[in-house]
mmCIF file of C-alpha atoms and ligand atoms in Angstrom:
data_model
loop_
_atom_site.group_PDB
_atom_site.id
_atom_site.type_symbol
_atom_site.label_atom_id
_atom_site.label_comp_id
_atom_site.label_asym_id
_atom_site.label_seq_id
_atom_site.Cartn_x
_atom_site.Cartn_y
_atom_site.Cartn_z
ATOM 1 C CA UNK A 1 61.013 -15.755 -92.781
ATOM 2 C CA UNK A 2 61.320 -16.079 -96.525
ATOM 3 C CA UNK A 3 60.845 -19.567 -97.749
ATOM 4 C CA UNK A 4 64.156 -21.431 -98.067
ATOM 5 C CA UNK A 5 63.252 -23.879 -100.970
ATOM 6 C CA UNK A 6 62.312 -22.797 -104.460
ATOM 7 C CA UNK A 7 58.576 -22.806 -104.410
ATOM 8 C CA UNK A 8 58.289 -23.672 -108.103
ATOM 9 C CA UNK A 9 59.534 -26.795 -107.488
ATOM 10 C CA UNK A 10 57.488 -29.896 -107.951
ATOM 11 C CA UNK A 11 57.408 -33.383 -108.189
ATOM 12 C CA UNK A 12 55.451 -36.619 -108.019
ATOM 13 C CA UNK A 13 57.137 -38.121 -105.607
ATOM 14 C CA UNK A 14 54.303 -38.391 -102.204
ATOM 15 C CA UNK A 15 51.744 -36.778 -101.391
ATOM 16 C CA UNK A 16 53.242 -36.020 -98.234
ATOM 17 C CA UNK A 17 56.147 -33.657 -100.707
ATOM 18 C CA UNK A 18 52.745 -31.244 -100.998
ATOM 19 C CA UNK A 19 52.047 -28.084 -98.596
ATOM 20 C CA UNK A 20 49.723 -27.527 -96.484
ATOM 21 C CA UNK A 21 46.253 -26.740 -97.633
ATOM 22 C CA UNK A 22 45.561 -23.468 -96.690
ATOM 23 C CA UNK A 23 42.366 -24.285 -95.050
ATOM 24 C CA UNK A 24 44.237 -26.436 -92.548
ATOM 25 C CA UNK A 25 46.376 -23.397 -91.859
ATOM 26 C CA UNK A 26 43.399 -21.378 -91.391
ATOM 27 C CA UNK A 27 41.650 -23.799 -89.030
ATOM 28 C CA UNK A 28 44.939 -24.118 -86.888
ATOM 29 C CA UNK A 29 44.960 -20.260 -86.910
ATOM 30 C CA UNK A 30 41.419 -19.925 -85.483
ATOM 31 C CA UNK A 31 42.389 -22.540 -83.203
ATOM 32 C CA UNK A 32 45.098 -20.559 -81.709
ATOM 33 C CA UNK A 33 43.728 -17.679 -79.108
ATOM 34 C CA UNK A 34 43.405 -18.164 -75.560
ATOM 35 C CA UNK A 35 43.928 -21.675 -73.916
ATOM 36 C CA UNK A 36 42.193 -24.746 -73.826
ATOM 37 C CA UNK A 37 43.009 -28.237 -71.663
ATOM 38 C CA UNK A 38 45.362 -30.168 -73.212
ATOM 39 C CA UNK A 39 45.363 -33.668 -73.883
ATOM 40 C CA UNK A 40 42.170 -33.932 -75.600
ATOM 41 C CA UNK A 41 39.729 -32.490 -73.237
ATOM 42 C CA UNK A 42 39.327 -29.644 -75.774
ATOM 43 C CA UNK A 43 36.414 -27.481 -77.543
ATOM 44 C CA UNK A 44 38.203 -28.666 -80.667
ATOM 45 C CA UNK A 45 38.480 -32.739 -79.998
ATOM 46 C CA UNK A 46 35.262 -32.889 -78.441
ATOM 47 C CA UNK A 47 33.460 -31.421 -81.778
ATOM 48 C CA UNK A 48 35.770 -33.904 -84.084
ATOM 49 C CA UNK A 49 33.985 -37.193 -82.198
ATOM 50 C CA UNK A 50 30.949 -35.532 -83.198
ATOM 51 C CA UNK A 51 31.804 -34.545 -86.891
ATOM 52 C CA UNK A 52 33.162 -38.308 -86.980
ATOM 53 C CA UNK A 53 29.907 -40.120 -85.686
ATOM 54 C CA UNK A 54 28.496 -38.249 -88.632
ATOM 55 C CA UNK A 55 30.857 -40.300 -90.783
ATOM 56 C CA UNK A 56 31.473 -42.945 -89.548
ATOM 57 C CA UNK A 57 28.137 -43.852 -87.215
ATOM 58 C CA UNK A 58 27.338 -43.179 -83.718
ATOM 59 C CA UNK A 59 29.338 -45.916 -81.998
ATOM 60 C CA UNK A 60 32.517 -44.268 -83.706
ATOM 61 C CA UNK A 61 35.241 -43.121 -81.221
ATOM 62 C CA UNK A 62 38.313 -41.342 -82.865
ATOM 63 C CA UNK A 63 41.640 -41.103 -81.568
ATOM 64 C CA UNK A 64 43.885 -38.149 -83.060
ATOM 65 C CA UNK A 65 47.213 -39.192 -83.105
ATOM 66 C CA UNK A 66 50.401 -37.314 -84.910
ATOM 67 C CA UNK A 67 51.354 -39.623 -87.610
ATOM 68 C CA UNK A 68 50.381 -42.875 -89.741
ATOM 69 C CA UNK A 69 53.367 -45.182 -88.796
ATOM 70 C CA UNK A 70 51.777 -44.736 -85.012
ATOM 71 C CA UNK A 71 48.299 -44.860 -85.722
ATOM 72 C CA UNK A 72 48.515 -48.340 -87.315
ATOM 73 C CA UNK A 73 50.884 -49.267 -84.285
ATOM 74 C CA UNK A 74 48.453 -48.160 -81.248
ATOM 75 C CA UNK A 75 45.342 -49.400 -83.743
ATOM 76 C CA UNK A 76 46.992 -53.002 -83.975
ATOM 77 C CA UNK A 77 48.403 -53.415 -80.632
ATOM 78 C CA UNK A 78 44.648 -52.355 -79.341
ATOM 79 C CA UNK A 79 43.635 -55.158 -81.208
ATOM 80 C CA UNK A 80 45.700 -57.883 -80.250
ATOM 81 C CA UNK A 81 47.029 -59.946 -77.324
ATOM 82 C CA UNK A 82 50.644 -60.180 -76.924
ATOM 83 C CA UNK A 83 50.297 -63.395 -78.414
ATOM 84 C CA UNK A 84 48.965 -62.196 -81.428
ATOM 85 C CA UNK A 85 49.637 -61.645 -85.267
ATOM 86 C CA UNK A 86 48.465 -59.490 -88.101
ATOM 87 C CA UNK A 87 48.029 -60.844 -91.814
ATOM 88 C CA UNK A 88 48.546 -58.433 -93.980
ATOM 89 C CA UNK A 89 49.638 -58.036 -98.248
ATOM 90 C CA UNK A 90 53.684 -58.108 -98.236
ATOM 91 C CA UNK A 91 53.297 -54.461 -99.423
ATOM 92 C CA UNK A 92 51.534 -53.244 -96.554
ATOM 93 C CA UNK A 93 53.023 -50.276 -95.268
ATOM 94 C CA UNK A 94 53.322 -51.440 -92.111
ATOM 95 C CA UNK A 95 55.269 -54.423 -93.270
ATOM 96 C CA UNK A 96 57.120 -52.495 -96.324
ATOM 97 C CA UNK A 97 58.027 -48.953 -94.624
ATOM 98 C CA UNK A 98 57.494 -48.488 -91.114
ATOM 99 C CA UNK A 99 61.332 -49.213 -90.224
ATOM 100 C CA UNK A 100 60.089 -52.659 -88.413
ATOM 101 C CA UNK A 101 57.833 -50.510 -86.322
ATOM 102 C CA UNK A 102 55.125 -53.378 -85.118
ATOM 103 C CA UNK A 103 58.015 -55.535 -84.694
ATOM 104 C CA UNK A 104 60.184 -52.958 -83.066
ATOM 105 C CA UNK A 105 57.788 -50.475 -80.752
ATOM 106 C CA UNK A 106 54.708 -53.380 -80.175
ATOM 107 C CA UNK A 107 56.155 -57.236 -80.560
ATOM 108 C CA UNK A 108 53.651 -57.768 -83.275
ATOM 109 C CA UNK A 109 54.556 -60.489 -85.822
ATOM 110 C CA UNK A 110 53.429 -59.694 -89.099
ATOM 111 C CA UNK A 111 52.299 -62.624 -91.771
ATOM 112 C CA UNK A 112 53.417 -61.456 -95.082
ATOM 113 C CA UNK A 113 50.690 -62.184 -98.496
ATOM 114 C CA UNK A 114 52.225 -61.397 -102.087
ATOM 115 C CA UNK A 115 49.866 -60.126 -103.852
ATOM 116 C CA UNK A 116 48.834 -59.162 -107.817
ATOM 117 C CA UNK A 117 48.041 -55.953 -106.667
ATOM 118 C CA UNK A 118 48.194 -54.505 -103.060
ATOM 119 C CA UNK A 119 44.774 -56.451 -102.038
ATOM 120 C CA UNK A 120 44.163 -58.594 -99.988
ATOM 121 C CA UNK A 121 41.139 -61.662 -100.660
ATOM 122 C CA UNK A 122 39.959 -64.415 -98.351
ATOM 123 C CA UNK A 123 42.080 -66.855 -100.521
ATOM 124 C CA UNK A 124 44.784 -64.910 -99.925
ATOM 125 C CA UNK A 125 44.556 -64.470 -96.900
ATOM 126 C CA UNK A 126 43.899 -68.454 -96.134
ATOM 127 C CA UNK A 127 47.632 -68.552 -96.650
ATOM 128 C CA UNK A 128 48.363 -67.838 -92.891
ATOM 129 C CA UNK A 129 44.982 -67.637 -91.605
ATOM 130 C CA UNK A 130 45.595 -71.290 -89.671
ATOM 131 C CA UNK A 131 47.166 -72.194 -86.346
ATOM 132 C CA UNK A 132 45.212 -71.062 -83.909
ATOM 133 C CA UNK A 133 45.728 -73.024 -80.330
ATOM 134 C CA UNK A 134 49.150 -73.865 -81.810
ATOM 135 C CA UNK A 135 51.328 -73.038 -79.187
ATOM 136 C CA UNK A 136 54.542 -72.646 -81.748
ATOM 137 C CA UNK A 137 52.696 -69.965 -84.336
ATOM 138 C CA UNK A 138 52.298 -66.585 -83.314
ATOM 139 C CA UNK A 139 47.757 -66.283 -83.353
ATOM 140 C CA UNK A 140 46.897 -64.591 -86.694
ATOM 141 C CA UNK A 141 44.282 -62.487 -85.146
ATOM 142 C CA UNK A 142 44.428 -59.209 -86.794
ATOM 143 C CA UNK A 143 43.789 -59.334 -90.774
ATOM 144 C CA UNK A 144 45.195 -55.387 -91.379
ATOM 145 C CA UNK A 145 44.402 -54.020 -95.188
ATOM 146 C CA UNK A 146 44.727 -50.625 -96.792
ATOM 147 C CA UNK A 147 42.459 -48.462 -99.106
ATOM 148 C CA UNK A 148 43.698 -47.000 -101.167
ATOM 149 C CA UNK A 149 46.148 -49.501 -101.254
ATOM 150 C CA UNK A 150 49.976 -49.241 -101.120
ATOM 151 C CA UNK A 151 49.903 -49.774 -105.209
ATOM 152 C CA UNK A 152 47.124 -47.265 -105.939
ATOM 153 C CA UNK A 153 44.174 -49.837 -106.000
ATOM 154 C CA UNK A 154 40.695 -49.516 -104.151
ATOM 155 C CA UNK A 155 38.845 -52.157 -102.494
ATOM 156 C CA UNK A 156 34.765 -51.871 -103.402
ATOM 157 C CA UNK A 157 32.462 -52.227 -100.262
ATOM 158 C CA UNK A 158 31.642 -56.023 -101.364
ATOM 159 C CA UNK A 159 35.139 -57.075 -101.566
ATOM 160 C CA UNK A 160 36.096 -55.611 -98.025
ATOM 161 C CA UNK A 161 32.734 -57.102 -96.557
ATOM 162 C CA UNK A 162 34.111 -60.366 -97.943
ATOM 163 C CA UNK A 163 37.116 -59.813 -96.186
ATOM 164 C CA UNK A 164 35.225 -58.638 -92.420
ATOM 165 C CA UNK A 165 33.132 -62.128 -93.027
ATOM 166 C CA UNK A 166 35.840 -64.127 -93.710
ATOM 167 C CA UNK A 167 37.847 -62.801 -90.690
ATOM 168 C CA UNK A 168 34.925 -62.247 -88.136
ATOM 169 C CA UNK A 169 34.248 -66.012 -88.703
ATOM 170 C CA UNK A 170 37.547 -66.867 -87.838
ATOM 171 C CA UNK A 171 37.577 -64.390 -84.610
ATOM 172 C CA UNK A 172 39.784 -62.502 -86.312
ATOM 173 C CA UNK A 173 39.325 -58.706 -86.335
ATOM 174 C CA UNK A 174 39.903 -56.308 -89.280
ATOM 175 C CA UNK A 175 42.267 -53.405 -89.213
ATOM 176 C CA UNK A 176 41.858 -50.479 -92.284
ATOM 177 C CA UNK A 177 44.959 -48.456 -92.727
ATOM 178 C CA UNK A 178 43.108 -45.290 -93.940
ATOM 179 C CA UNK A 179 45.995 -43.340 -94.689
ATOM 180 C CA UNK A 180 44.742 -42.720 -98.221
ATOM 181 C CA UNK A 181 40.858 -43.177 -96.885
ATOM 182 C CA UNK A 182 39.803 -39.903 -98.740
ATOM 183 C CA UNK A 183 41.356 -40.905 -102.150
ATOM 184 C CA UNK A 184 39.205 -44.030 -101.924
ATOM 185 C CA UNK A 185 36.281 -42.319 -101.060
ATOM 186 C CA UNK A 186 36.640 -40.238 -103.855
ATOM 187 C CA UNK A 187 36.959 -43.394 -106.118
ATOM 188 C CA UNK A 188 34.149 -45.591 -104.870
ATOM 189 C CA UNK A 189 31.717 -41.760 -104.376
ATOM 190 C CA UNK A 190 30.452 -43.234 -101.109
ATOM 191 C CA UNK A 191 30.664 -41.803 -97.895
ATOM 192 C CA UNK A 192 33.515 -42.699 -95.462
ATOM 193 C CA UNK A 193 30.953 -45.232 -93.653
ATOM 194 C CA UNK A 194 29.665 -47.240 -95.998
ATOM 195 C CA UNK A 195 33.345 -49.226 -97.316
ATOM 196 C CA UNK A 196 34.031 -49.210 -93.475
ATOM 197 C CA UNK A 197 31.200 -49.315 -90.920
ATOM 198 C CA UNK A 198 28.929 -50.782 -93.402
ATOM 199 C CA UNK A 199 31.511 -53.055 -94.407
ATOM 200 C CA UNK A 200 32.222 -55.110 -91.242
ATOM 201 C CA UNK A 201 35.782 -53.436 -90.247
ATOM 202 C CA UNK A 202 36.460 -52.881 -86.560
ATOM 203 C CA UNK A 203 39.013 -50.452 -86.669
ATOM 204 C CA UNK A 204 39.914 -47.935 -89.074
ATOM 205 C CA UNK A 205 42.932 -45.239 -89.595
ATOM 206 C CA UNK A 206 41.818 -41.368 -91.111
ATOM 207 C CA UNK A 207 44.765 -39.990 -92.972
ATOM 208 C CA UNK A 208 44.778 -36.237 -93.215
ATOM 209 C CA UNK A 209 48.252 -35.490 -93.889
ATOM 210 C CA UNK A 210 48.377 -37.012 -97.456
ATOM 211 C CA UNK A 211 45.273 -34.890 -97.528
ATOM 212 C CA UNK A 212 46.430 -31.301 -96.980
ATOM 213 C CA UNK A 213 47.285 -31.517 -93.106
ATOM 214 C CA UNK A 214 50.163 -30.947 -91.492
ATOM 215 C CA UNK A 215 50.550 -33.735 -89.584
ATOM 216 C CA UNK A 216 47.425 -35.374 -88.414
ATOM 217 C CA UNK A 217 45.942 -38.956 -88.532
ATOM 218 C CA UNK A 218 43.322 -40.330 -86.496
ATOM 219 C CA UNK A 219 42.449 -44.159 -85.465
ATOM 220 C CA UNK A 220 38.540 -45.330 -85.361
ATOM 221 C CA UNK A 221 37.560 -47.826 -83.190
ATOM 222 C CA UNK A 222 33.975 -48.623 -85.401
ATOM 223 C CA UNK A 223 32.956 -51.612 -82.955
ATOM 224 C CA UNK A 224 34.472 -51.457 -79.336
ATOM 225 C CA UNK A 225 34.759 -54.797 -78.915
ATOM 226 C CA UNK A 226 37.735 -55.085 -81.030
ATOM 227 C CA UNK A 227 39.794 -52.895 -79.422
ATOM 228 C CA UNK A 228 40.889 -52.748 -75.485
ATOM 229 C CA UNK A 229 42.701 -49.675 -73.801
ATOM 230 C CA UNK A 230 43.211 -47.495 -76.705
ATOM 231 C CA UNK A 231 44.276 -44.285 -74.959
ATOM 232 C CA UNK A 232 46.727 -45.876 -72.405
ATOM 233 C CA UNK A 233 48.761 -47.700 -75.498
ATOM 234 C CA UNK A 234 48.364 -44.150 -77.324
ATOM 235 C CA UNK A 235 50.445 -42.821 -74.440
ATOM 236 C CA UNK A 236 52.565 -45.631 -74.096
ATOM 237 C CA UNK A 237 53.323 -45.388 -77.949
ATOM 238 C CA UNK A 238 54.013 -41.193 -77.857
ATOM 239 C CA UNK A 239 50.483 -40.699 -79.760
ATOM 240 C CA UNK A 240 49.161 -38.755 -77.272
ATOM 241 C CA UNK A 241 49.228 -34.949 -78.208
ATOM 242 C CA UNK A 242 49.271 -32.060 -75.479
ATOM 243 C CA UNK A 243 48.212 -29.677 -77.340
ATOM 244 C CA UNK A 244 45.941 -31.744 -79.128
ATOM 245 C CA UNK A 245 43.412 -29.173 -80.057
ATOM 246 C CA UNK A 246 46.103 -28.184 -83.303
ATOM 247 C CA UNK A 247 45.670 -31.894 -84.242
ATOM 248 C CA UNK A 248 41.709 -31.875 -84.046
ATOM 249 C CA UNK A 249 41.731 -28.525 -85.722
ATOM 250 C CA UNK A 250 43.418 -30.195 -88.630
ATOM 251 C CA UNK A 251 41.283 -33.093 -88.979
ATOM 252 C CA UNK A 252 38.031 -30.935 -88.703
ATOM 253 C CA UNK A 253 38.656 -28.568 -91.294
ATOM 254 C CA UNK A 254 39.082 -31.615 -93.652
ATOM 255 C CA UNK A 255 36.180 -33.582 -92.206
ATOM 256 C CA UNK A 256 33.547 -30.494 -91.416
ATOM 257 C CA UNK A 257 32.439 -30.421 -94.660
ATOM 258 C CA UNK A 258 33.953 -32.089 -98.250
ATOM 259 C CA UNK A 259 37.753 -30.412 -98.030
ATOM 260 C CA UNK A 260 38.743 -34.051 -97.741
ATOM 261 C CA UNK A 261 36.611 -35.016 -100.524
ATOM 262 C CA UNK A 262 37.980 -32.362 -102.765
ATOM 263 C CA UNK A 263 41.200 -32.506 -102.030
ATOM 264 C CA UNK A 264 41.255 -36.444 -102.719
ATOM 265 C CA UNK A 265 38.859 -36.075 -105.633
ATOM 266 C CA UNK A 266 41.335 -33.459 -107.233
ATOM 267 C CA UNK A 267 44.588 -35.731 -106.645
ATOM 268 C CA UNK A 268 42.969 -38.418 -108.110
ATOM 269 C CA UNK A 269 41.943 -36.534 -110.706
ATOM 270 C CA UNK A 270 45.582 -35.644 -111.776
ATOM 271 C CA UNK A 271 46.563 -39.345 -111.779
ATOM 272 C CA UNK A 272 44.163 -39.867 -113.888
ATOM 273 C CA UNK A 273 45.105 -36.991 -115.862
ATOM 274 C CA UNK A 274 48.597 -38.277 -115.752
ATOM 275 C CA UNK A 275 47.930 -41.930 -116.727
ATOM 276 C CA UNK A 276 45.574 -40.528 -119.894
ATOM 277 C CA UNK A 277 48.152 -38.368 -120.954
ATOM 278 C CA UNK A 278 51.065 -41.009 -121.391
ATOM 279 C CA UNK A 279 48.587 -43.467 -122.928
ATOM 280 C CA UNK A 280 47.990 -41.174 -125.672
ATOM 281 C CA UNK A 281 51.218 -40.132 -126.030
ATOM 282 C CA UNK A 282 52.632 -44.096 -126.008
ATOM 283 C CA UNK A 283 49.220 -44.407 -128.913
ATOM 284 C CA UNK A 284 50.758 -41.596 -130.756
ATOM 285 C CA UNK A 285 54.290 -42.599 -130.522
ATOM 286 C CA UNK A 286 55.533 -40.187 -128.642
ATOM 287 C CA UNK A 287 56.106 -42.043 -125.865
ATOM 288 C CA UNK A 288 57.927 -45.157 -126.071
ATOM 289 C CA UNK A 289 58.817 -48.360 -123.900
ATOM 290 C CA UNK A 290 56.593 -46.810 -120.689
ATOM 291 C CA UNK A 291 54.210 -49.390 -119.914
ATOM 292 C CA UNK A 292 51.822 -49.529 -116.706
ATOM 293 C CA UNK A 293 51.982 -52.178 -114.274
ATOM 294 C CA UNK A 294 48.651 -50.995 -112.154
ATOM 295 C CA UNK A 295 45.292 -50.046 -112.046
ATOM 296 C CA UNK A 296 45.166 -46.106 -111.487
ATOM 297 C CA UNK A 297 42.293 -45.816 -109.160
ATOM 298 C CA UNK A 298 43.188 -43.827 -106.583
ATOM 299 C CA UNK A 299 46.057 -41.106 -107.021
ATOM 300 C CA UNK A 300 49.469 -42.952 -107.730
ATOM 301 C CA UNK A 301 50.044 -44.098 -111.198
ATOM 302 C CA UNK A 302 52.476 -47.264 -111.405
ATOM 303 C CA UNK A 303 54.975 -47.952 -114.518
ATOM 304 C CA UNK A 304 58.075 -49.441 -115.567
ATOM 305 C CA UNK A 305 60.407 -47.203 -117.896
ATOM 306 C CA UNK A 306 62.812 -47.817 -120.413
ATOM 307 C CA UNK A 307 66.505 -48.038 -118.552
ATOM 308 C CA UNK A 308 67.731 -45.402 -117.886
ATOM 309 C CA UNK A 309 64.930 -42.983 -118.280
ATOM 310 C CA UNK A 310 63.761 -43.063 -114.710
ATOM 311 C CA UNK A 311 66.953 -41.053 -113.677
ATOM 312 C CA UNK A 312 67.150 -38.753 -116.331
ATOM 313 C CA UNK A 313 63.277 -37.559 -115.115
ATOM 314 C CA UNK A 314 63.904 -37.556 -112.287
ATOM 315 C CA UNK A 315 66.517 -34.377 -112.910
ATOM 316 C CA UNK A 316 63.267 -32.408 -113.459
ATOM 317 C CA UNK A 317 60.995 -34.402 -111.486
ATOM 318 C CA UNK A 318 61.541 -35.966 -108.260
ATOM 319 C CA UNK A 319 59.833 -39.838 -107.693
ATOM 320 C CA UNK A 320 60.880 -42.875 -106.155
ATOM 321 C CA UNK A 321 61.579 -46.047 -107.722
ATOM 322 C CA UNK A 322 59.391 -48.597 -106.606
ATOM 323 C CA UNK A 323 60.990 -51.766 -107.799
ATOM 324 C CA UNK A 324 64.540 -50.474 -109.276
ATOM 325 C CA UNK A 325 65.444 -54.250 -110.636
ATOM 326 C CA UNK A 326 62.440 -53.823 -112.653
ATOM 327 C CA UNK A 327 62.323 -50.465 -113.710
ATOM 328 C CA UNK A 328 59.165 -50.053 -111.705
ATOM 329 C CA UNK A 329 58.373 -46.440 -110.485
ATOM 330 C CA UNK A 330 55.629 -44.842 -108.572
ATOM 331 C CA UNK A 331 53.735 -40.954 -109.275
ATOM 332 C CA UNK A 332 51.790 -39.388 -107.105
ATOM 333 C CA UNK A 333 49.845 -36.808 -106.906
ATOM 334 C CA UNK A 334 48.538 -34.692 -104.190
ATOM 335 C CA UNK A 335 45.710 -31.798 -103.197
ATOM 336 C CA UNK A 336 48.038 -29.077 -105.294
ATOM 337 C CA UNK A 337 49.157 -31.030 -108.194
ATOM 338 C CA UNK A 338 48.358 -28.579 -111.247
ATOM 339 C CA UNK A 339 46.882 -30.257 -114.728
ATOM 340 C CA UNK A 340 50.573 -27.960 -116.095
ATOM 341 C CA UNK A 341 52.370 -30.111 -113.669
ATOM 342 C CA UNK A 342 51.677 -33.411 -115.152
ATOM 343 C CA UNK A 343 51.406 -31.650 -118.773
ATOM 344 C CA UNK A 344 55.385 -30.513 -117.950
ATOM 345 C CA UNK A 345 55.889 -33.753 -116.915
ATOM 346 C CA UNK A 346 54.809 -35.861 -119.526
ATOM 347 C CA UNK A 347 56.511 -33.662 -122.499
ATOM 348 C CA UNK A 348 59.424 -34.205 -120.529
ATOM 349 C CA UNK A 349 58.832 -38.045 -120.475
ATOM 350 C CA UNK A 350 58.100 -37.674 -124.140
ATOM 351 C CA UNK A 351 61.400 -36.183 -124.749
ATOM 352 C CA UNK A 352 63.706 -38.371 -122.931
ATOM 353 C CA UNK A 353 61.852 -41.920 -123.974
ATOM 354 C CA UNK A 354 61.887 -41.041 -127.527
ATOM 355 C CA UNK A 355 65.796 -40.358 -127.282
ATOM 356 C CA UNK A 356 66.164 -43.446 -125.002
HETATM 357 C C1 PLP B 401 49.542 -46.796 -96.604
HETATM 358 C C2 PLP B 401 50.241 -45.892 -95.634
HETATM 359 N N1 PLP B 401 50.025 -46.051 -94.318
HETATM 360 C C3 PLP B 401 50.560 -45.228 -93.429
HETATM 361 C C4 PLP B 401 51.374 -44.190 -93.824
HETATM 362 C C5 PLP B 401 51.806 -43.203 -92.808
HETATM 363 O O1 PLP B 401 53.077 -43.033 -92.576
HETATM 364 P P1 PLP B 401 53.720 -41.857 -91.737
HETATM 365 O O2 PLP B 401 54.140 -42.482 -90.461
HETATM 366 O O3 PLP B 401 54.832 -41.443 -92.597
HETATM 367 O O4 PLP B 401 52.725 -40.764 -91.487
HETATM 368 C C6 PLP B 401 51.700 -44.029 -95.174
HETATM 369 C C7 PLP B 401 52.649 -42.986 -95.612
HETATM 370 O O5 PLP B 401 53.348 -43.087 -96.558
HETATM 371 C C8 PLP B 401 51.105 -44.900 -96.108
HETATM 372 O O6 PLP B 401 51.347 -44.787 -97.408
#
């Protein structure tokens, strides 16, 4: 079949608007002859757990599952009593854009933190960290952050470990929602296991398919006694793959060596490219009334435009608002962002700001 979009077409909207990386497409290839069980009890899963004790220690266990809304669902609900709660920034994905799903699919109450910037910090989180034994609050027992964060921010190794001592003296346990895990990786150049392992936090997500899969996430359980009956709620949720050896496949030829590494380092790399570019041309003057309301540390670049403008880009460029009464919008970039991508794109921002 012929493809039925225009190929040149590109954007900054996700990095789940990117392809496949071709890889990925190889590996699930290779994967493809003869049969193998199902349900996990394949060549393919068996020599991910391995390739993921290498990253993430020996008492690792990973857990492919199909997407990221249902990894952080079956990774929280494994964590939690039915009695239980998760604290987590008010721009948490799975408080922000997963359709209600914790509320909806598990009956977990979620405890909301506004935050400067997507993180989350012991203060902060001492804002609903209370209650416990109080039969009329819902227990805050899960303390659930993300790196890289929903806003494109990274949380260094000391700041998370703050956060895993802060929570593991309360009996609280701490949930990473890795789908950007690579991108921070790439930020912080350390190895997978030492801002997550090393860090204190007891379960973890793996994102591959802002990464260059096509559809495949994984949930960690780094220390087992944080997390009870894993693959019965992965069934229960619709986790569980059949043919799971497609998913493993995925997640290997990412983690068997650095794809995931260069894939992140390169996306980052063209945020960074991105958020350079506009400075200079807002130093030079060609660029006017775009200013930058976050760090860029990981691969999304945060700004509010002049009205108006975000529209008129967007007929050339597709992104999302991220706060539309503020003017606040959100590029990303992914794996196959090119440098004449974000060169096309900021001429074009040029243009239309300096006619705004
Ligand atoms: C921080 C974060 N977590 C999880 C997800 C996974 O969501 P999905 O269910 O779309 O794979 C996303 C995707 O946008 C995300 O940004």
């Amino acid at each position: 079949m012929s493809p039925l979009h225009d190929t040149s077409v590109r954007g900054f909207a996700s990095d789940n608007y990117s392809g496949v990386h071709p890889d990925v497409l190889t590996a699930i290839a290779d994967a493809n002859d003869g049969h193998q069980v199902s349900y996990g009890e394949d060549a393919y899963t068996a020599h991910l757990q391995e390739v993921c004790a290498q990253h993430f220690g020996d008492a690792a266990q990973i857990f492919p599952v199909f997407n990221g809304t249902g990894a952080n669902v079956v990774g929280l609900l494994s964590m939690l009593p039915r009695w239980g709660a998760v604290v987590c920034a008010k721009t948490a994905h799975i408080h922000a854009d997963e359709g209600g799903a914790p509320e909806k699919a598990a009956g977990i109450k979620l405890l909301p933190i506004a935050t400067p910037d997507g993180k989350l910090t012991p203060d902060l989180i001492a804002e609903e960290a209370w209650g416990w034994g109080d039969e009329h609050r819902a227990q805050p027992l899960v303390v659930y952050i993300t790196q890289s964060s929903e806003l494109g921010t990274v949380y260094t190794p000391d700041e998370i470990r703050a956060i895993t001592d802060y929570a593991h003296e309360r009996e609280m346990g701490v949930f990473m929602d890795g789908a950007r895990l690579s991108n921070a990786a790439a930020r912080l150049d350390l190895p997978l296991g030492a801002f997550t392992t090393d860090a204190g936090v007891d379960v973890v997500t793996f994102g591959g398919t802002k990464n260059g899969a096509l559809g495949a996430e994984a949930i960690l359980v780094l220390d087992a006694r944080a997390s009870d009956g894993l693959i019965y709620l992965r069934k229960h949720q619709m986790q569980l793959a059949s043919k799971m050896r497609f998913v493993s496949a995925q997640l290997l030829a990412l983690l068997d060596g650095d794809l995931y590494l260069r894939n992140a380092r390169h996306a980052n790399a063209m945020a960074a490219l991105l958020r350079s570019k506009m400075e200079a041309g807002i130093a030079d003057g060609s660029i006017r009334g775009v200013e930058f309301t976050q760090r860029t540390e990981a691969n999304a670049v945060f700004a509010r435009l002049p009205a108006g403008v975000a529209d008129r880009l967007r007929e050339s460029f597709r992104f999302y608002d991220w706060d539309a009464s503020t003017g606040e919008v959100r590029w990303v970039c992914s794996f196959d962002t090119r440098s004449e991508d974000v060169d096309a794109f900021v001429a074009e921002a040029a243009r239309l700001t300096s006619s705004a």
